Amino acid sequence: MIDYLFLVYQLIQLAHASFCPVKHIHSSTPTTGFIESPGYPSPYSASLDCTFNITTAASNVIQLSFVSFDLASKNQLSNQCLNSYLLVVVVDRHGRQHVGERLCGNTVPSPINTMQSWMQVQFVSTSANQKHRGFRIQYRILSEAAIQEPLSSLGEPMFNGCGGHSTPGQLSGEILSPGYPNTYPKNSTCNWLIRVEARQRIYIRIVHLHLAPTIAECERASLTIIDGYKHENFGSDKKESSSETSEAKFCGSQLYYSEEGMKSYLSSANRIVVRLVTQEGPATSMIGEERIGFKIVWTAVEGLIGEGDVVEGGQPCKDQFVCHGGQVCVEQGHGICASRSRLCIHSSLVCDGIHNCVEGDFSDEQHCYSREIITSAALGFSLIVLTMLILVCCDQFRKRRRLRVLIRERRATENGKCNNNNNNNSTQRIQPNR
Ligand SMILES: *[C@@H]1O[C@H](CO)[C@@H](O)[C@H](O)[C@H]1NC(C)=O
Ligand SMILES: *[C@@H]1O[C@H](CO)[C@@H](O)[C@H](O)[C@H]1NC(C)=O
């Protein structure tokens, strides 16, 4: 009943809200600036409804940090921000709106670091007779390429290789957990950033995973793949982050992800964070086991070929290798079948010894085997020919040398004949060699 009355009161107040024109802030290049409540730092008036519309080019992102924050506190009865509040709406690349919680009171909120290029900040005030200074927020427009991976922390200093990032133009890579394949560090958070060209996406395949004996031991160690273009509140509201679906978490070992397609992830855009979080090291029961930790292969994907060879996103796969895809059937014979995604990958990734197509599709490395056979056969044949040539040459050389020796010997014998007419030994010796 009381809540209802407040709602009615609020609605009446809103109807009287003063006109506060939408403030458009747009910059296509990196910049920084401030947004403030009307009249800041003087107390704001009642009946305000202001919107700040911040936009930038798609290659940039917007971040907000709160410099000063003093709004009316939460309503004591409903524990909600009713009198005045700030609402941050992040619009993602797909046009979806992510509405944050209402912010009020005088606790300075955590920074909001989005990976998006469109944000709206709404300020509503309905409370009369209250003296609050309002807010001052710094917005920063940054180039998306300049955003680094979140910080890593290593619990045991003797390990290395905790976190990192791909290099510009890289098309494929491998990520190993620190200490792989023997162990992994405890109390650590390792963040790896994979960033490819804006037109590309990232396909991640888990080659090996062994973190804990059971899948329930997520606290011990877990591997998470975070799609970089989700709206993420770094370090602030955990609840909001975990409600996002564009995240894949892996615990235990690969035994629990035996079905095809379970050990891979295709990003929605060109950025992904791979995160290893550990509290403890490997379980004692795992000591001595092979390949503890994880190994990941990632590939920059140029496009996806859908059914009927229609290219998704209008990206032609010209001069690229198109993975064959094929079908995956749950049961042999008359089971349920689905076709695998056909990735377009850079032609330099074909026959590089790493399989870059989706799980179960080995087409990029398939005909390399026969190619190898042909190469090694050709090589073997040349070797044989070469050996024969050498043998023939040596034989010729030996024959010629023996002939020379014989000629010398014969001359010596002929000289001897002049002195001694009866010497048959040397003639007999010549005969076997003709
Ligand atoms: C904010 O700017 C975008 C892009 O210019 C526009 O489409 C949108 O309607 C604006 N929002 C408001 C509330 O004015
Ligand atoms: C874990 O690491 C953090 C810093 O990264 C440190 O503050 C904390 O004391 C460590 N905890 C243990 C149990 O080692």
Short mmCIF file of N, CA and C in Angstrom, two decimals, residues 53-154:
data_model
loop_
_atom_site.label_atom_id
_atom_site.label_comp_id
_atom_site.label_asym_id
_atom_site.label_seq_id
_atom_site.Cartn_x
_atom_site.Cartn_y
_atom_site.Cartn_z
N ASN A 53 23.32 11.40 -24.05
CA ASN A 53 23.42 10.37 -25.10
C ASN A 53 24.86 10.41 -25.63
N ILE A 54 25.67 9.42 -25.26
CA ILE A 54 27.09 9.43 -25.64
C ILE A 54 27.30 8.39 -26.74
N THR A 55 27.79 8.83 -27.87
CA THR A 55 28.04 7.89 -28.98
C THR A 55 29.43 8.15 -29.58
N THR A 56 29.97 7.12 -30.20
CA THR A 56 31.25 7.25 -30.88
C THR A 56 31.30 6.25 -32.04
N ALA A 57 32.41 6.26 -32.77
CA ALA A 57 32.55 5.34 -33.90
C ALA A 57 32.61 3.90 -33.38
N ALA A 58 32.25 2.95 -34.26
CA ALA A 58 32.18 1.54 -33.86
C ALA A 58 33.53 0.99 -33.43
N SER A 59 34.62 1.61 -33.88
CA SER A 59 35.95 1.12 -33.51
C SER A 59 36.39 1.62 -32.14
N ASN A 60 35.54 2.42 -31.47
CA ASN A 60 35.88 2.95 -30.15
C ASN A 60 34.95 2.37 -29.08
N VAL A 61 35.34 2.58 -27.83
CA VAL A 61 34.51 2.16 -26.70
C VAL A 61 34.40 3.31 -25.70
N ILE A 62 33.38 3.23 -24.85
CA ILE A 62 33.14 4.31 -23.87
C ILE A 62 33.31 3.76 -22.45
N GLN A 63 33.97 4.54 -21.63
CA GLN A 63 34.13 4.18 -20.22
C GLN A 63 33.70 5.36 -19.36
N LEU A 64 33.07 5.04 -18.23
CA LEU A 64 32.63 6.08 -17.30
C LEU A 64 33.32 5.89 -15.97
N SER A 65 33.81 6.99 -15.39
CA SER A 65 34.26 6.90 -13.99
C SER A 65 33.64 8.05 -13.21
N PHE A 66 33.16 7.72 -12.04
CA PHE A 66 32.42 8.69 -11.23
C PHE A 66 33.41 9.51 -10.41
N VAL A 67 33.40 10.83 -10.62
CA VAL A 67 34.32 11.72 -9.89
C VAL A 67 33.67 12.10 -8.56
N SER A 68 32.42 12.43 -8.60
CA SER A 68 31.73 12.85 -7.38
C SER A 68 30.27 12.41 -7.51
N PHE A 69 29.69 12.00 -6.39
CA PHE A 69 28.35 11.43 -6.45
C PHE A 69 27.62 11.71 -5.15
N ASP A 70 26.57 12.48 -5.22
CA ASP A 70 25.77 12.79 -4.02
C ASP A 70 24.32 13.00 -4.43
N LEU A 71 23.56 11.94 -4.31
CA LEU A 71 22.13 11.98 -4.65
C LEU A 71 21.34 11.63 -3.40
N ALA A 72 20.05 11.86 -3.42
CA ALA A 72 19.20 11.47 -2.29
C ALA A 72 19.37 9.98 -2.03
N SER A 73 19.31 9.60 -0.74
CA SER A 73 19.55 8.18 -0.43
C SER A 73 18.30 7.35 -0.74
N LYS A 74 18.47 6.04 -0.61
CA LYS A 74 17.39 5.12 -0.93
C LYS A 74 16.19 5.35 -0.03
N ASN A 75 15.05 5.08 -0.52
CA ASN A 75 13.84 5.16 0.28
C ASN A 75 13.91 4.11 1.39
N GLN A 76 13.70 4.56 2.63
CA GLN A 76 13.92 3.66 3.76
C GLN A 76 12.91 2.52 3.80
N LEU A 77 11.73 2.77 3.32
CA LEU A 77 10.69 1.74 3.39
C LEU A 77 10.88 0.68 2.31
N SER A 78 11.15 1.13 1.09
CA SER A 78 11.22 0.16 0.00
C SER A 78 12.66 -0.23 -0.34
N ASN A 79 13.63 0.48 0.25
CA ASN A 79 15.04 0.25 -0.06
C ASN A 79 15.32 0.38 -1.56
N GLN A 80 14.64 1.34 -2.18
CA GLN A 80 14.86 1.58 -3.60
C GLN A 80 15.19 3.05 -3.84
N CYS A 81 15.82 3.29 -4.97
CA CYS A 81 16.14 4.67 -5.32
C CYS A 81 14.90 5.28 -5.95
N LEU A 82 14.17 6.10 -5.18
CA LEU A 82 12.92 6.66 -5.69
C LEU A 82 13.01 8.17 -5.89
N ASN A 83 13.65 8.86 -4.95
CA ASN A 83 13.65 10.33 -4.99
C ASN A 83 14.47 10.89 -6.13
N SER A 84 15.65 10.36 -6.28
CA SER A 84 16.46 10.75 -7.43
C SER A 84 17.43 9.62 -7.70
N TYR A 85 17.73 9.44 -8.95
CA TYR A 85 18.61 8.31 -9.31
C TYR A 85 19.24 8.54 -10.67
N LEU A 86 20.27 7.74 -10.91
CA LEU A 86 20.97 7.77 -12.17
C LEU A 86 20.84 6.37 -12.79
N LEU A 87 20.55 6.35 -14.07
CA LEU A 87 20.38 5.06 -14.74
C LEU A 87 21.33 5.03 -15.93
N VAL A 88 22.18 4.02 -15.97
CA VAL A 88 23.12 3.90 -17.08
C VAL A 88 22.65 2.79 -18.01
N VAL A 89 22.48 3.14 -19.27
CA VAL A 89 22.04 2.15 -20.26
C VAL A 89 23.17 1.99 -21.28
N VAL A 90 23.60 0.76 -21.46
CA VAL A 90 24.64 0.48 -22.44
C VAL A 90 23.98 -0.20 -23.63
N VAL A 91 24.19 0.35 -24.81
CA VAL A 91 23.61 -0.26 -26.01
C VAL A 91 24.73 -1.01 -26.71
N ASP A 92 24.55 -2.30 -26.88
CA ASP A 92 25.62 -3.09 -27.47
C ASP A 92 25.58 -3.06 -28.99
N ARG A 93 26.55 -3.75 -29.61
CA ARG A 93 26.70 -3.70 -31.06
C ARG A 93 25.50 -4.28 -31.82
N HIS A 94 24.70 -5.07 -31.11
CA HIS A 94 23.52 -5.64 -31.76
C HIS A 94 22.28 -4.80 -31.49
N GLY A 95 22.48 -3.63 -30.84
CA GLY A 95 21.36 -2.75 -30.57
C GLY A 95 20.59 -3.09 -29.31
N ARG A 96 21.04 -4.11 -28.57
CA ARG A 96 20.35 -4.49 -27.34
C ARG A 96 20.70 -3.51 -26.23
N GLN A 97 19.71 -3.16 -25.42
CA GLN A 97 19.95 -2.24 -24.31
C GLN A 97 20.21 -3.02 -23.03
N HIS A 98 21.26 -2.66 -22.34
CA HIS A 98 21.56 -3.26 -21.05
C HIS A 98 21.38 -2.18 -20.00
N VAL A 99 20.29 -2.30 -19.26
CA VAL A 99 19.94 -1.27 -18.29
C VAL A 99 20.55 -1.65 -16.95
N GLY A 100 21.33 -0.75 -16.39
CA GLY A 100 21.96 -0.99 -15.10
C GLY A 100 21.00 -0.76 -13.95
N GLU A 101 21.49 -0.95 -12.74
CA GLU A 101 20.65 -0.68 -11.57
C GLU A 101 20.54 0.83 -11.36
N ARG A 102 19.48 1.23 -10.69
CA ARG A 102 19.36 2.64 -10.33
C ARG A 102 20.43 2.97 -9.30
N LEU A 103 21.14 4.07 -9.55
CA LEU A 103 22.19 4.48 -8.62
C LEU A 103 21.72 5.70 -7.84
N CYS A 104 21.88 5.66 -6.50
CA CYS A 104 21.55 6.83 -5.69
C CYS A 104 22.37 6.80 -4.42
N GLY A 105 22.11 7.75 -3.49
CA GLY A 105 22.90 7.82 -2.26
C GLY A 105 24.19 8.57 -2.48
N ASN A 106 25.15 8.37 -1.58
CA ASN A 106 26.40 9.10 -1.75
C ASN A 106 27.63 8.20 -1.81
N THR A 107 27.43 6.93 -2.09
CA THR A 107 28.56 6.04 -2.32
C THR A 107 28.96 6.18 -3.79
N VAL A 108 30.21 6.51 -4.01
CA VAL A 108 30.67 6.70 -5.39
C VAL A 108 30.67 5.33 -6.11
N PRO A 109 29.89 5.19 -7.17
CA PRO A 109 29.83 3.88 -7.85
C PRO A 109 31.15 3.53 -8.53
N SER A 110 31.35 2.24 -8.79
CA SER A 110 32.56 1.76 -9.49
C SER A 110 32.52 2.22 -10.94
N PRO A 111 33.68 2.32 -11.57
CA PRO A 111 33.71 2.71 -12.98
C PRO A 111 32.92 1.71 -13.84
N ILE A 112 32.40 2.20 -14.92
CA ILE A 112 31.69 1.34 -15.87
C ILE A 112 32.50 1.32 -17.16
N ASN A 113 33.23 0.23 -17.36
CA ASN A 113 34.10 0.11 -18.53
C ASN A 113 33.43 -0.80 -19.55
N THR A 114 32.81 -0.21 -20.53
CA THR A 114 32.11 -1.04 -21.50
C THR A 114 33.01 -1.31 -22.70
N MET A 115 32.60 -2.24 -23.50
CA MET A 115 33.28 -2.50 -24.77
C MET A 115 32.37 -2.00 -25.90
N GLN A 116 31.48 -1.09 -25.57
CA GLN A 116 30.48 -0.63 -26.54
C GLN A 116 30.72 0.83 -26.91
N SER A 117 30.04 1.24 -27.99
CA SER A 117 30.26 2.60 -28.49
C SER A 117 29.02 3.49 -28.33
N TRP A 118 28.11 3.04 -27.50
CA TRP A 118 26.89 3.83 -27.28
C TRP A 118 26.42 3.65 -25.84
N MET A 119 26.25 4.77 -25.16
CA MET A 119 25.77 4.74 -23.77
C MET A 119 24.77 5.86 -23.55
N GLN A 120 23.82 5.59 -22.68
CA GLN A 120 22.89 6.65 -22.29
C GLN A 120 22.87 6.73 -20.77
N VAL A 121 23.00 7.95 -20.26
CA VAL A 121 22.93 8.16 -18.82
C VAL A 121 21.70 9.01 -18.56
N GLN A 122 20.81 8.46 -17.75
CA GLN A 122 19.58 9.19 -17.44
C GLN A 122 19.60 9.62 -15.98
N PHE A 123 19.26 10.86 -15.73
CA PHE A 123 19.21 11.37 -14.36
C PHE A 123 17.78 11.85 -14.07
N VAL A 124 17.22 11.28 -13.04
CA VAL A 124 15.84 11.62 -12.66
C VAL A 124 15.84 12.13 -11.23
N SER A 125 15.18 13.24 -11.01
CA SER A 125 15.06 13.75 -9.64
C SER A 125 13.61 14.16 -9.39
N THR A 126 13.06 13.68 -8.29
CA THR A 126 11.67 14.01 -7.96
C THR A 126 11.58 14.62 -6.57
N SER A 127 12.69 14.60 -5.85
CA SER A 127 12.61 14.99 -4.44
C SER A 127 12.74 16.50 -4.28
N ALA A 128 11.81 17.05 -3.58
CA ALA A 128 11.88 18.47 -3.27
C ALA A 128 12.50 18.62 -1.88
N ASN A 129 12.93 19.81 -1.55
CA ASN A 129 13.44 20.16 -0.22
C ASN A 129 14.60 19.27 0.24
N GLN A 130 15.43 18.83 -0.67
CA GLN A 130 16.62 18.07 -0.28
C GLN A 130 17.82 18.74 -0.92
N LYS A 131 18.90 18.76 -0.19
CA LYS A 131 20.09 19.45 -0.71
C LYS A 131 21.18 18.42 -1.02
N HIS A 132 21.28 18.09 -2.28
CA HIS A 132 22.34 17.17 -2.72
C HIS A 132 23.03 17.78 -3.93
N ARG A 133 24.36 17.62 -3.95
CA ARG A 133 25.16 18.27 -4.97
C ARG A 133 25.01 17.66 -6.37
N GLY A 134 24.58 16.44 -6.40
CA GLY A 134 24.47 15.80 -7.72
C GLY A 134 25.72 15.01 -8.08
N PHE A 135 26.03 14.96 -9.36
CA PHE A 135 27.13 14.08 -9.79
C PHE A 135 28.02 14.75 -10.82
N ARG A 136 29.23 14.26 -10.91
CA ARG A 136 30.18 14.63 -11.95
C ARG A 136 30.83 13.34 -12.42
N ILE A 137 30.70 13.05 -13.69
CA ILE A 137 31.19 11.78 -14.24
C ILE A 137 32.16 12.09 -15.37
N GLN A 138 33.29 11.40 -15.36
CA GLN A 138 34.21 11.54 -16.49
C GLN A 138 33.91 10.42 -17.49
N TYR A 139 33.73 10.81 -18.74
CA TYR A 139 33.60 9.78 -19.78
C TYR A 139 34.87 9.77 -20.60
N ARG A 140 35.27 8.59 -21.01
CA ARG A 140 36.45 8.46 -21.85
C ARG A 140 36.07 7.65 -23.08
N ILE A 141 36.44 8.17 -24.22
CA ILE A 141 36.24 7.44 -25.47
C ILE A 141 37.61 6.95 -25.90
N LEU A 142 37.76 5.63 -25.98
CA LEU A 142 39.05 5.02 -26.27
C LEU A 142 38.95 4.18 -27.54
N SER A 143 40.08 4.04 -28.20
CA SER A 143 40.12 3.13 -29.33
C SER A 143 40.03 1.70 -28.81
N GLU A 144 39.20 0.91 -29.43
CA GLU A 144 39.00 -0.47 -28.97
C GLU A 144 40.31 -1.24 -28.96
N ALA A 145 41.20 -0.94 -29.93
CA ALA A 145 42.47 -1.65 -30.03
C ALA A 145 43.39 -1.33 -28.87
N ALA A 146 43.14 -0.22 -28.18
CA ALA A 146 44.02 0.19 -27.09
C ALA A 146 43.65 -0.46 -25.76
N ILE A 147 42.52 -1.14 -25.72
CA ILE A 147 42.07 -1.76 -24.48
C ILE A 147 42.89 -3.03 -24.23
N GLN A 148 43.52 -3.08 -23.09
CA GLN A 148 44.36 -4.23 -22.76
C GLN A 148 43.54 -5.28 -22.02
N GLU A 149 44.14 -6.44 -21.86
CA GLU A 149 43.46 -7.50 -21.11
C GLU A 149 43.41 -7.10 -19.63
N PRO A 150 42.43 -7.64 -18.88
CA PRO A 150 42.39 -7.37 -17.45
C PRO A 150 43.68 -7.89 -16.79
N LEU A 151 44.03 -7.33 -15.66
CA LEU A 151 45.28 -7.71 -14.99
C LEU A 151 45.27 -9.18 -14.58
N SER A 152 46.44 -9.78 -14.62
CA SER A 152 46.61 -11.15 -14.16
C SER A 152 47.33 -11.11 -12.82
N SER A 153 47.09 -12.09 -11.98
CA SER A 153 47.86 -12.19 -10.74
C SER A 153 48.26 -13.64 -10.53
N LEU A 154 49.52 -13.82 -10.22
CA LEU A 154 50.08 -15.16 -10.09
C LEU A 154 50.33 -15.45 -8.61
#
